[in-house]
Amino acid sequence: MAAIGHCFIYILDVLHLRQSAVNWSSLLFMMLVVIFTCYHLLDYFFSYEEKTKENDTTTMKMRLYEEQQRLFPHKTAKWHQTIDAISHQTQVIKEKLEEQQMTAAFEGISEIEHQIDTHKLEQIDDTPSLLTMLLTTYARKAAKKSVAFEHQIDTSLFAAFQEEDLLPLFVHLLDYAFRQAYQHKDPKQRQVALRTEEKEQQLILACSFAVLETQPLHDKSADLRHKQNHRDMLGLKRILRTYQGECTIDDHHDTRKVTLIISRYAKGLID
């Protein structure tokens, strides 16, 4: 763009059109300034949005892991036990090396490697996925708020999702559902159900929850809920665009069903 502008000004000079009533040089300069300013603003906006998304996901993961450690202290104790055993074995190896007992020292090293490999396998078997931890967190939240939360989720279907998309996807959906269900004053009517299924090479994530047939009068809390619902819907649609998905909402009496239909969810389809 800048090169074209310079050529244009040069042609004007050659043709002696400087006497034109229009100040083409200033006009072109201002256009370039506006274009470059808009470009940098857009670039800053998208980079800031991406960084914010990464920070939000990291914070969410840290909270989930901290909660996991709090609920399962035996895992932390087992880890400390393994570290103490390795530390003791290391001291024994140092003594064997000083005594020139090379065979015993190598046996000690093999024992440390075995302990580390064993602990890794235990961690793989025992550590739930981030999605499982997230659903567990919402189950505890539901119990505190007297919400009947039922979920039948095949977490393996989401193995190819990026973490910065997977966690917010469920957070936006469940926050929206819990917010609606909790408006019922009768705890028996507060119900949220979440399930997944594969159908015709599509992943379907359906969330059904109770809603009030008659919405309360608008007040500050209602306006806040409306803004939060709008934010959650925008967040869902943004993530769905990445995976060629769509969102449908169906109301039937006192029940609302939000269905997410995702086309690009398998590794081969995403890659």
mmCIF file with all atom_site columns, N, CA and C in Angstrom, residues 99-131:
data_model
loop_
_atom_site.group_PDB
_atom_site.id
_atom_site.type_symbol
_atom_site.label_atom_id
_atom_site.label_alt_id
_atom_site.label_comp_id
_atom_site.label_asym_id
_atom_site.label_entity_id
_atom_site.label_seq_id
_atom_site.pdbx_PDB_ins_code
_atom_site.Cartn_x
_atom_site.Cartn_y
_atom_site.Cartn_z
_atom_site.occupancy
_atom_site.B_iso_or_equiv
_atom_site.pdbx_formal_charge
_atom_site.auth_seq_id
_atom_site.auth_comp_id
_atom_site.auth_asym_id
_atom_site.auth_atom_id
_atom_site.pdbx_PDB_model_num
ATOM 1  N N  . GLU A 1 99  ? 33.012  -46.597 48.347 1.00 0.00 ? 99  GLU A N  1
ATOM 2  C CA . GLU A 1 99  ? 33.640  -47.872 48.712 1.00 0.00 ? 99  GLU A CA 1
ATOM 3  C C  . GLU A 1 99  ? 34.019  -48.697 47.477 1.00 0.00 ? 99  GLU A C  1
ATOM 4  N N  . GLN A 1 100 ? 33.864  -48.092 46.289 1.00 0.00 ? 100 GLN A N  1
ATOM 5  C CA . GLN A 1 100 ? 34.212  -48.749 45.030 1.00 0.00 ? 100 GLN A CA 1
ATOM 6  C C  . GLN A 1 100 ? 33.370  -50.003 44.774 1.00 0.00 ? 100 GLN A C  1
ATOM 7  N N  . GLN A 1 101 ? 32.157  -50.032 45.332 1.00 0.00 ? 101 GLN A N  1
ATOM 8  C CA . GLN A 1 101 ? 31.261  -51.168 45.087 1.00 0.00 ? 101 GLN A CA 1
ATOM 9  C C  . GLN A 1 101 ? 30.335  -50.795 43.921 1.00 0.00 ? 101 GLN A C  1
ATOM 10 N N  . MET A 1 102 ? 30.884  -50.915 42.714 1.00 0.00 ? 102 MET A N  1
ATOM 11 C CA . MET A 1 102 ? 30.191  -50.450 41.535 1.00 0.00 ? 102 MET A CA 1
ATOM 12 C C  . MET A 1 102 ? 28.922  -51.263 41.248 1.00 0.00 ? 102 MET A C  1
ATOM 13 N N  . THR A 1 103 ? 28.998  -52.559 41.452 1.00 0.00 ? 103 THR A N  1
ATOM 14 C CA . THR A 1 103 ? 27.826  -53.404 41.169 1.00 0.00 ? 103 THR A CA 1
ATOM 15 C C  . THR A 1 103 ? 26.652  -53.008 42.059 1.00 0.00 ? 103 THR A C  1
ATOM 16 N N  . ALA A 1 104 ? 26.927  -52.819 43.342 1.00 0.00 ? 104 ALA A N  1
ATOM 17 C CA . ALA A 1 104 ? 25.874  -52.431 44.286 1.00 0.00 ? 104 ALA A CA 1
ATOM 18 C C  . ALA A 1 104 ? 25.327  -51.038 43.949 1.00 0.00 ? 104 ALA A C  1
ATOM 19 N N  . ALA A 1 105 ? 26.216  -50.154 43.478 1.00 0.00 ? 105 ALA A N  1
ATOM 20 C CA . ALA A 1 105 ? 25.784  -48.800 43.118 1.00 0.00 ? 105 ALA A CA 1
ATOM 21 C C  . ALA A 1 105 ? 24.836  -48.838 41.917 1.00 0.00 ? 105 ALA A C  1
ATOM 22 N N  . PHE A 1 106 ? 25.194  -49.643 40.905 1.00 0.00 ? 106 PHE A N  1
ATOM 23 C CA . PHE A 1 106 ? 24.323  -49.753 39.731 1.00 0.00 ? 106 PHE A CA 1
ATOM 24 C C  . PHE A 1 106 ? 22.984  -50.402 40.083 1.00 0.00 ? 106 PHE A C  1
ATOM 25 N N  . GLU A 1 107 ? 23.011  -51.347 41.017 1.00 0.00 ? 107 GLU A N  1
ATOM 26 C CA . GLU A 1 107 ? 21.748  -51.944 41.478 1.00 0.00 ? 107 GLU A CA 1
ATOM 27 C C  . GLU A 1 107 ? 20.876  -50.894 42.152 1.00 0.00 ? 107 GLU A C  1
ATOM 28 N N  . GLY A 1 108 ? 21.505  -49.993 42.910 1.00 0.00 ? 108 GLY A N  1
ATOM 29 C CA . GLY A 1 108 ? 20.762  -48.909 43.565 1.00 0.00 ? 108 GLY A CA 1
ATOM 30 C C  . GLY A 1 108 ? 20.136  -47.962 42.557 1.00 0.00 ? 108 GLY A C  1
ATOM 31 N N  . ILE A 1 109 ? 20.897  -47.663 41.480 1.00 0.00 ? 109 ILE A N  1
ATOM 32 C CA . ILE A 1 109 ? 20.362  -46.793 40.419 1.00 0.00 ? 109 ILE A CA 1
ATOM 33 C C  . ILE A 1 109 ? 19.173  -47.458 39.736 1.00 0.00 ? 109 ILE A C  1
ATOM 34 N N  . SER A 1 110 ? 19.278  -48.750 39.489 1.00 0.00 ? 110 SER A N  1
ATOM 35 C CA . SER A 1 110 ? 18.170  -49.494 38.861 1.00 0.00 ? 110 SER A CA 1
ATOM 36 C C  . SER A 1 110 ? 16.930  -49.462 39.756 1.00 0.00 ? 110 SER A C  1
ATOM 37 N N  . GLU A 1 111 ? 17.168  -49.542 41.068 1.00 0.00 ? 111 GLU A N  1
ATOM 38 C CA . GLU A 1 111 ? 16.038  -49.502 42.002 1.00 0.00 ? 111 GLU A CA 1
ATOM 39 C C  . GLU A 1 111 ? 15.337  -48.148 41.958 1.00 0.00 ? 111 GLU A C  1
ATOM 40 N N  . ILE A 1 112 ? 16.118  -47.053 41.838 1.00 0.00 ? 112 ILE A N  1
ATOM 41 C CA . ILE A 1 112 ? 15.529  -45.716 41.734 1.00 0.00 ? 112 ILE A CA 1
ATOM 42 C C  . ILE A 1 112 ? 14.700  -45.597 40.455 1.00 0.00 ? 112 ILE A C  1
ATOM 43 N N  . GLU A 1 113 ? 15.259  -46.083 39.347 1.00 0.00 ? 113 GLU A N  1
ATOM 44 C CA . GLU A 1 113 ? 14.529  -46.035 38.072 1.00 0.00 ? 113 GLU A CA 1
ATOM 45 C C  . GLU A 1 113 ? 13.214  -46.804 38.171 1.00 0.00 ? 113 GLU A C  1
ATOM 46 N N  . HIS A 1 114 ? 13.252  -47.941 38.856 1.00 0.00 ? 114 HIS A N  1
ATOM 47 C CA . HIS A 1 114 ? 12.039  -48.751 39.024 1.00 0.00 ? 114 HIS A CA 1
ATOM 48 C C  . HIS A 1 114 ? 10.989  -47.997 39.837 1.00 0.00 ? 114 HIS A C  1
ATOM 49 N N  . GLN A 1 115 ? 11.431  -47.332 40.903 1.00 0.00 ? 115 GLN A N  1
ATOM 50 C CA . GLN A 1 115 ? 10.500  -46.578 41.740 1.00 0.00 ? 115 GLN A CA 1
ATOM 51 C C  . GLN A 1 115 ? 9.863   -45.424 40.961 1.00 0.00 ? 115 GLN A C  1
ATOM 52 N N  . ILE A 1 116 ? 10.668  -44.741 40.150 1.00 0.00 ? 116 ILE A N  1
ATOM 53 C CA . ILE A 1 116 ? 10.138  -43.629 39.357 1.00 0.00 ? 116 ILE A CA 1
ATOM 54 C C  . ILE A 1 116 ? 9.134   -44.126 38.324 1.00 0.00 ? 116 ILE A C  1
ATOM 55 N N  . ASP A 1 117 ? 9.468   -45.229 37.626 1.00 0.00 ? 117 ASP A N  1
ATOM 56 C CA . ASP A 1 117 ? 8.551   -45.774 36.620 1.00 0.00 ? 117 ASP A CA 1
ATOM 57 C C  . ASP A 1 117 ? 7.241   -46.242 37.264 1.00 0.00 ? 117 ASP A C  1
ATOM 58 N N  . THR A 1 118 ? 7.339   -46.863 38.427 1.00 0.00 ? 118 THR A N  1
ATOM 59 C CA . THR A 1 118 ? 6.145   -47.329 39.131 1.00 0.00 ? 118 THR A CA 1
ATOM 60 C C  . THR A 1 118 ? 5.245   -46.164 39.510 1.00 0.00 ? 118 THR A C  1
ATOM 61 N N  . HIS A 1 119 ? 5.889   -45.097 40.007 1.00 0.00 ? 119 HIS A N  1
ATOM 62 C CA . HIS A 1 119 ? 5.103   -43.926 40.409 1.00 0.00 ? 119 HIS A CA 1
ATOM 63 C C  . HIS A 1 119 ? 4.436   -43.271 39.196 1.00 0.00 ? 119 HIS A C  1
ATOM 64 N N  . LYS A 1 120 ? 5.125   -43.240 38.069 1.00 0.00 ? 120 LYS A N  1
ATOM 65 C CA . LYS A 1 120 ? 4.540   -42.663 36.850 1.00 0.00 ? 120 LYS A CA 1
ATOM 66 C C  . LYS A 1 120 ? 3.293   -43.436 36.440 1.00 0.00 ? 120 LYS A C  1
ATOM 67 N N  . LEU A 1 121 ? 3.380   -44.774 36.472 1.00 0.00 ? 121 LEU A N  1
ATOM 68 C CA . LEU A 1 121 ? 2.232   -45.603 36.095 1.00 0.00 ? 121 LEU A CA 1
ATOM 69 C C  . LEU A 1 121 ? 1.059   -45.381 37.043 1.00 0.00 ? 121 LEU A C  1
ATOM 70 N N  . GLU A 1 122 ? 1.364   -45.253 38.333 1.00 0.00 ? 122 GLU A N  1
ATOM 71 C CA . GLU A 1 122 ? 0.296   -45.011 39.310 1.00 0.00 ? 122 GLU A CA 1
ATOM 72 C C  . GLU A 1 122 ? -0.371  -43.672 39.055 1.00 0.00 ? 122 GLU A C  1
ATOM 73 N N  . GLN A 1 123 ? 0.429   -42.668 38.697 1.00 0.00 ? 123 GLN A N  1
ATOM 74 C CA . GLN A 1 123 ? -0.126  -41.348 38.423 1.00 0.00 ? 123 GLN A CA 1
ATOM 75 C C  . GLN A 1 123 ? -1.035  -41.372 37.199 1.00 0.00 ? 123 GLN A C  1
ATOM 76 N N  . ILE A 1 124 ? -0.602  -42.115 36.166 1.00 0.00 ? 124 ILE A N  1
ATOM 77 C CA . ILE A 1 124 ? -1.416  -42.214 34.944 1.00 0.00 ? 124 ILE A CA 1
ATOM 78 C C  . ILE A 1 124 ? -2.742  -42.898 35.238 1.00 0.00 ? 124 ILE A C  1
ATOM 79 N N  . ASP A 1 125 ? -2.685  -43.966 36.061 1.00 0.00 ? 125 ASP A N  1
ATOM 80 C CA . ASP A 1 125 ? -3.903  -44.728 36.352 1.00 0.00 ? 125 ASP A CA 1
ATOM 81 C C  . ASP A 1 125 ? -4.837  -43.968 37.282 1.00 0.00 ? 125 ASP A C  1
ATOM 82 N N  . ASP A 1 126 ? -4.275  -43.216 38.246 1.00 0.00 ? 126 ASP A N  1
ATOM 83 C CA . ASP A 1 126 ? -5.088  -42.597 39.290 1.00 0.00 ? 126 ASP A CA 1
ATOM 84 C C  . ASP A 1 126 ? -5.566  -41.191 38.954 1.00 0.00 ? 126 ASP A C  1
ATOM 85 N N  . THR A 1 127 ? -4.775  -40.468 38.147 1.00 0.00 ? 127 THR A N  1
ATOM 86 C CA . THR A 1 127 ? -5.100  -39.071 37.910 1.00 0.00 ? 127 THR A CA 1
ATOM 87 C C  . THR A 1 127 ? -6.232  -38.941 36.892 1.00 0.00 ? 127 THR A C  1
ATOM 88 N N  . PRO A 1 128 ? -7.355  -38.366 37.277 1.00 0.00 ? 128 PRO A N  1
ATOM 89 C CA . PRO A 1 128 ? -8.456  -38.197 36.325 1.00 0.00 ? 128 PRO A CA 1
ATOM 90 C C  . PRO A 1 128 ? -8.150  -37.097 35.329 1.00 0.00 ? 128 PRO A C  1
ATOM 91 N N  . SER A 1 129 ? -8.897  -37.076 34.249 1.00 0.00 ? 129 SER A N  1
ATOM 92 C CA . SER A 1 129 ? -8.700  -36.029 33.256 1.00 0.00 ? 129 SER A CA 1
ATOM 93 C C  . SER A 1 129 ? -9.200  -34.703 33.802 1.00 0.00 ? 129 SER A C  1
ATOM 94 N N  . LEU A 1 130 ? -8.788  -33.627 33.151 1.00 0.00 ? 130 LEU A N  1
ATOM 95 C CA . LEU A 1 130 ? -9.237  -32.293 33.567 1.00 0.00 ? 130 LEU A CA 1
ATOM 96 C C  . LEU A 1 130 ? -10.750 -32.181 33.463 1.00 0.00 ? 130 LEU A C  1
ATOM 97 N N  . LEU A 1 131 ? -11.319 -32.795 32.431 1.00 0.00 ? 131 LEU A N  1
ATOM 98 C CA . LEU A 1 131 ? -12.765 -32.745 32.258 1.00 0.00 ? 131 LEU A CA 1
ATOM 99 C C  . LEU A 1 131 ? -13.474 -33.464 33.395 1.00 0.00 ? 131 LEU A C  1
#
